[in-house]
PDB file of C-alpha atoms in Angstrom:
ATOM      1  CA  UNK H   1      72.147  44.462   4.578  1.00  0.00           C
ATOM      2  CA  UNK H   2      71.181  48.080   4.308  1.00  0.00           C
ATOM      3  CA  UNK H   3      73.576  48.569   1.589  1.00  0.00           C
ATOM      4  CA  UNK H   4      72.824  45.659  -0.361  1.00  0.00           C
ATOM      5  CA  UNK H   5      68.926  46.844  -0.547  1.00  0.00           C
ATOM      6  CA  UNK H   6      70.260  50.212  -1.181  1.00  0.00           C
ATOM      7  CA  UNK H   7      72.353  48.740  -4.449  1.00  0.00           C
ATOM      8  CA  UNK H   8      68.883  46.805  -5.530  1.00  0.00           C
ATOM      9  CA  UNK H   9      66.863  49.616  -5.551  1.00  0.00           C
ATOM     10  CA  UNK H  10      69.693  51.489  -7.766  1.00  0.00           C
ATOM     11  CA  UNK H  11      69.410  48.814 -10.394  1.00  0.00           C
ATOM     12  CA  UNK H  12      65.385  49.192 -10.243  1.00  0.00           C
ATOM     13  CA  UNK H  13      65.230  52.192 -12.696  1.00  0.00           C
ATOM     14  CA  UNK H  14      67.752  50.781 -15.080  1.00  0.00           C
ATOM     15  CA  UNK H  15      65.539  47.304 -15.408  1.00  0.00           C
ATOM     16  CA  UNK H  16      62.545  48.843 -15.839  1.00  0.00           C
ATOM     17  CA  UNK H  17      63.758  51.405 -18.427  1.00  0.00           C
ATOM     18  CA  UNK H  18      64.113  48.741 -21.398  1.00  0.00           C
ATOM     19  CA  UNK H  19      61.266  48.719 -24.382  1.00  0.00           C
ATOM     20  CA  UNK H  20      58.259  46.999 -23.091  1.00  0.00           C
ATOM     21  CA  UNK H  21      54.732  45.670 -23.594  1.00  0.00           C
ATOM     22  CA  UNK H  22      52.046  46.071 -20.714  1.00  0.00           C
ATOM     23  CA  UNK H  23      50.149  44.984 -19.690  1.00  0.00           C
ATOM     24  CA  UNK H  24      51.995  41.915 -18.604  1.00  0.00           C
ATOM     25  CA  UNK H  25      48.934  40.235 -18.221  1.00  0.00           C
ATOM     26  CA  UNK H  26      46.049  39.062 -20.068  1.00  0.00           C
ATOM     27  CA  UNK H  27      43.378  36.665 -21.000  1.00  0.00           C
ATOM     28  CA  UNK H  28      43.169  33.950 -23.426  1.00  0.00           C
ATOM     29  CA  UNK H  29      41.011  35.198 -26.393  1.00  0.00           C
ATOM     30  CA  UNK H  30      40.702  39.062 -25.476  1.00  0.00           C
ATOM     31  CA  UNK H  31      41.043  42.249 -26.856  1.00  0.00           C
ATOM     32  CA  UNK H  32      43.205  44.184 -25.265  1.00  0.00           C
ATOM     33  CA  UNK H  33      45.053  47.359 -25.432  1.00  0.00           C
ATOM     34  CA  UNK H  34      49.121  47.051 -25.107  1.00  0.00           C
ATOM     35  CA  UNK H  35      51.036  49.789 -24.600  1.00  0.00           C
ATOM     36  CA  UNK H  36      54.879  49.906 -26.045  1.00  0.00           C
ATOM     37  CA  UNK H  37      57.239  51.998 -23.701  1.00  0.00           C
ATOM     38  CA  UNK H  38      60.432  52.941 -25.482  1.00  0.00           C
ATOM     39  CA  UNK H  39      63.074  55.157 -23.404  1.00  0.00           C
ATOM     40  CA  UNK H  40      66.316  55.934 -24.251  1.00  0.00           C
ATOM     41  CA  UNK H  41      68.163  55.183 -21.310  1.00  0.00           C
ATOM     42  CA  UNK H  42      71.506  55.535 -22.355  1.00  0.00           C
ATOM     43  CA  UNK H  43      73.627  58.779 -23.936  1.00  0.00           C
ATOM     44  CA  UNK H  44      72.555  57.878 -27.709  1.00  0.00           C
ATOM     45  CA  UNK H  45      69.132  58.563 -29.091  1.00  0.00           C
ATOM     46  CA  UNK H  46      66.669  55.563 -30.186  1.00  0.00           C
ATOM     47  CA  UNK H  47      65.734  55.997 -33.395  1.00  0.00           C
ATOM     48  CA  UNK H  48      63.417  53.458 -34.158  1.00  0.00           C
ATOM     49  CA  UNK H  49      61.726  50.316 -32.391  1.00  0.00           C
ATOM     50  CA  UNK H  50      60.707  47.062 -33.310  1.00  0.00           C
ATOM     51  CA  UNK H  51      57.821  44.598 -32.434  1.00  0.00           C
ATOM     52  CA  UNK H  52      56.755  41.213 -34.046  1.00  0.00           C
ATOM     53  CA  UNK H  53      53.429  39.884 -33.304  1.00  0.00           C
ATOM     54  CA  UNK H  54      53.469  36.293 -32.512  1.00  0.00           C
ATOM     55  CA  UNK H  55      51.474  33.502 -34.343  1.00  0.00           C
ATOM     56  CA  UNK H  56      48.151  34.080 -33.145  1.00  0.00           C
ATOM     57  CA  UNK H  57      47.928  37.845 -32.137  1.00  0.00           C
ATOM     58  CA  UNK H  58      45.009  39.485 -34.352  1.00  0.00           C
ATOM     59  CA  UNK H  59      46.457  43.218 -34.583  1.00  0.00           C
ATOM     60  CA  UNK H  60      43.251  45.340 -34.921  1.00  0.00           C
ATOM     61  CA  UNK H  61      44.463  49.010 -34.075  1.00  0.00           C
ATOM     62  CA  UNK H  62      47.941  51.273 -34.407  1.00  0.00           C
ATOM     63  CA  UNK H  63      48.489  54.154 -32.615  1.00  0.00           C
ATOM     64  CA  UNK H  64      52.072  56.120 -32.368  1.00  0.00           C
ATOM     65  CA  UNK H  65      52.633  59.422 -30.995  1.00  0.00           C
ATOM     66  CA  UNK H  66      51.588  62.391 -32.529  1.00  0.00           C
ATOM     67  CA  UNK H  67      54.688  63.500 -34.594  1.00  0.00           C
ATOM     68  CA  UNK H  68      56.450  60.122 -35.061  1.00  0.00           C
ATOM     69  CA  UNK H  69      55.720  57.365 -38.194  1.00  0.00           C
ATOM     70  CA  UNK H  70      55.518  54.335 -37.965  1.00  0.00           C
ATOM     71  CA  UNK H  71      54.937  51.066 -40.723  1.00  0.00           C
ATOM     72  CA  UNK H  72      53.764  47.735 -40.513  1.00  0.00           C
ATOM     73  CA  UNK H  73      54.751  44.582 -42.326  1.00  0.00           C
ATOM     74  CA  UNK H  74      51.933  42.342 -43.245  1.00  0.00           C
ATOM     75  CA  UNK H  75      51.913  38.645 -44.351  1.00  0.00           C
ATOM     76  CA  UNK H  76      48.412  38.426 -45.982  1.00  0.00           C
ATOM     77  CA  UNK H  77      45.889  40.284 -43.811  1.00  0.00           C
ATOM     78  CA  UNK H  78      47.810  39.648 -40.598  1.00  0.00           C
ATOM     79  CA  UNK H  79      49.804  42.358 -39.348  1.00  0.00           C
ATOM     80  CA  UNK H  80      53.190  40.879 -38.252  1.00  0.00           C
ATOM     81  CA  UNK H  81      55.366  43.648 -37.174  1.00  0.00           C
ATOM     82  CA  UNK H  82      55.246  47.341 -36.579  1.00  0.00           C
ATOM     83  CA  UNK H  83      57.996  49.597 -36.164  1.00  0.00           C
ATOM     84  CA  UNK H  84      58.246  52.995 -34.414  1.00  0.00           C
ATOM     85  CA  UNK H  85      60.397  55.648 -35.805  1.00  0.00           C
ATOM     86  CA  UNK H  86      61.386  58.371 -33.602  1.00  0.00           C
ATOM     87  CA  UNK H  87      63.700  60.858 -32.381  1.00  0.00           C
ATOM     88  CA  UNK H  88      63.871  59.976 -28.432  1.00  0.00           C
ATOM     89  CA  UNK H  89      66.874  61.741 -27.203  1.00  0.00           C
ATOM     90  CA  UNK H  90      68.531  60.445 -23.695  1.00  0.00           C
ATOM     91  CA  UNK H  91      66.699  60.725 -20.689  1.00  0.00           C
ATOM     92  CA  UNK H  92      63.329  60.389 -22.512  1.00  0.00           C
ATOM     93  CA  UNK H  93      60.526  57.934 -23.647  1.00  0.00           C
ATOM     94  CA  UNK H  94      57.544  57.683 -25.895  1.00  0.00           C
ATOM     95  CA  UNK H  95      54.650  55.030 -25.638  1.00  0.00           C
ATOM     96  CA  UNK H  96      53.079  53.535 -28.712  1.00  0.00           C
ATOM     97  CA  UNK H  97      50.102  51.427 -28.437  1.00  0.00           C
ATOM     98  CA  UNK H  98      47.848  49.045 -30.343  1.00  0.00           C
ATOM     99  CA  UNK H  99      45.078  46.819 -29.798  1.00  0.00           C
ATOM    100  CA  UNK H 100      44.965  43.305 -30.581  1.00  0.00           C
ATOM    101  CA  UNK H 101      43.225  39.906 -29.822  1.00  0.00           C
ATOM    102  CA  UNK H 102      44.935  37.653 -27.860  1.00  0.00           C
ATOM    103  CA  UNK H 103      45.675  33.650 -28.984  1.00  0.00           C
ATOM    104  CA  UNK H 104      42.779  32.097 -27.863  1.00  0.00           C
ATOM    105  CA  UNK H 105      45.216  28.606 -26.084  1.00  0.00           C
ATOM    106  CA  UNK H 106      48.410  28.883 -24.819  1.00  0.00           C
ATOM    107  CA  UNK H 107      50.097  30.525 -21.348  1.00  0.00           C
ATOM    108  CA  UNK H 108      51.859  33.406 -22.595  1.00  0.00           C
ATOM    109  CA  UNK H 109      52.895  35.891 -25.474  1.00  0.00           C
ATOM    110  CA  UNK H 110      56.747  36.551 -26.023  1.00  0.00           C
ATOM    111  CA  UNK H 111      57.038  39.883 -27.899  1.00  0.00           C
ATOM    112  CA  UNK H 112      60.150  40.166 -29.740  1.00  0.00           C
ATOM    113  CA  UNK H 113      61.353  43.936 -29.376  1.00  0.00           C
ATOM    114  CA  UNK H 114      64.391  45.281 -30.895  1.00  0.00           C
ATOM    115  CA  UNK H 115      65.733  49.022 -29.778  1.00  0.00           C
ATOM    116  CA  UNK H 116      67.596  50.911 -32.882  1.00  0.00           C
ATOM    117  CA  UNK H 117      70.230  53.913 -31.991  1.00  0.00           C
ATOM    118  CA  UNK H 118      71.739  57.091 -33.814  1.00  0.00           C
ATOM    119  CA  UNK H 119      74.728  55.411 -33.569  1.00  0.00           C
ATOM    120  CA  UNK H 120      73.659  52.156 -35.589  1.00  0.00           C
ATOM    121  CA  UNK H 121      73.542  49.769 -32.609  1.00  0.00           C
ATOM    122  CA  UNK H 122      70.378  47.125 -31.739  1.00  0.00           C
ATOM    123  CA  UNK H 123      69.443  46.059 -28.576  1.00  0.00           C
ATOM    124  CA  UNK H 124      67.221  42.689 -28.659  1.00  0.00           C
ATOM    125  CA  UNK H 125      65.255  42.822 -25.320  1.00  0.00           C
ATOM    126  CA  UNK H 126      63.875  39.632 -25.727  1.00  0.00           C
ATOM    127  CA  UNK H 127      66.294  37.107 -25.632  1.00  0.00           C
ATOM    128  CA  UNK H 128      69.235  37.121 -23.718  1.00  0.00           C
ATOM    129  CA  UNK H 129      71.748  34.843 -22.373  1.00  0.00           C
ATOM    130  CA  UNK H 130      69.294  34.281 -19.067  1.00  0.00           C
ATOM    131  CA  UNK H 131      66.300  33.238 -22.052  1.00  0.00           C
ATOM    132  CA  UNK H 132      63.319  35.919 -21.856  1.00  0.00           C
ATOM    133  CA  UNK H 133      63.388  39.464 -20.395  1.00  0.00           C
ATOM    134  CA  UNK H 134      60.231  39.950 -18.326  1.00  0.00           C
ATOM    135  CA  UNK H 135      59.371  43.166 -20.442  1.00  0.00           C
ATOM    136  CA  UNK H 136      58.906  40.847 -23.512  1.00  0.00           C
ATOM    137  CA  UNK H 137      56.332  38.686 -22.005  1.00  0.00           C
ATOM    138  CA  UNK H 138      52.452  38.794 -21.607  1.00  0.00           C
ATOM    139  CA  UNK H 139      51.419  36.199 -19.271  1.00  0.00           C
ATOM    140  CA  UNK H 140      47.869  34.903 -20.920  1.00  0.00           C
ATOM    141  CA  UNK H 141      44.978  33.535 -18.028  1.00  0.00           C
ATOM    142  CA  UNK H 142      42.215  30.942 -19.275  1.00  0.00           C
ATOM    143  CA  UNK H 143      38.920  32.594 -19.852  1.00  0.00           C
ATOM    144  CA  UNK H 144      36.043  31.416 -17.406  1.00  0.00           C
ATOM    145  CA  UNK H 145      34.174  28.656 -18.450  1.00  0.00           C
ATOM    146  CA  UNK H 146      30.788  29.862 -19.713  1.00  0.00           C
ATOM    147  CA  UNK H 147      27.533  29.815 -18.465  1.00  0.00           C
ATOM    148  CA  UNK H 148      24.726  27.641 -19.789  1.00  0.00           C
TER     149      UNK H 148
END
């Protein structure tokens, strides 16, 4: 039992590690500030990463770290998809962040995220062959009925 806690815990690190959006929860409607984590967990360095902004997200606000670029790809006025490009050598991360409003229906916003290398391989940590990662997903809450 012990061990099998102990092999659990080693896999902890490793899961939470991938490119992802927080917060991981939201409201219908809002503005919020999300936050885009992107280590580079394994021996090659990322070199650029990839977000597209679902049908209904309102992209207001960019911010990347100081140092790094980063471009968007519009389709009229809506912002679509922004992409970090950096320099983040193994065993280290950078956060980018933007604010955006939220769809106003719907339970949940599935970020697509794509992770580029030095070495010319993409990992998609959206889908998978289980469906959606957890780190791609913004679970969305109704907003309280108003008062009168």
């Amino acid at each position: 039992m012990a061990l099998a806690a102990l092999a659990w815990l080693a896999t902890v690190p490793a899961v939470s590690a991938h490119v992802s959006v927080t917060p991981r929860e939201s409201m219908q409607g809002a503005t919020e500030k999300y936050t885009i984590r992107i280590p580079t967990e394994g021996k090659v360095a990322t070199t650029s990463a990839e977000i597209e902004f679902p049908e209904g997200v309102i992209v207001e606000v960019v911010q990347a770290p100081v140092g790094w670029t980063y471009t968007v790809k519009r389709m009229d006025d809506r912002i679509v998809s922004l992409t970090v490009t950096a320099n983040v050598k193994p065993g280290e991360f950078i956060e980018a962040a933007f604010v955006a409003r939220n769809p106003r229906q719907g339970s949940e916003i599935v970020w697509t995220l794509r992770q580029r290398f030095a070495d010319g391989s993409v990992s998609d940590w959206t889908k998978g062959p289980r469906g959606t990662y957890p780190t791609a997903v913004t679970r969305l809450t109704p907003r309280p009925a108003e008062t009168r």
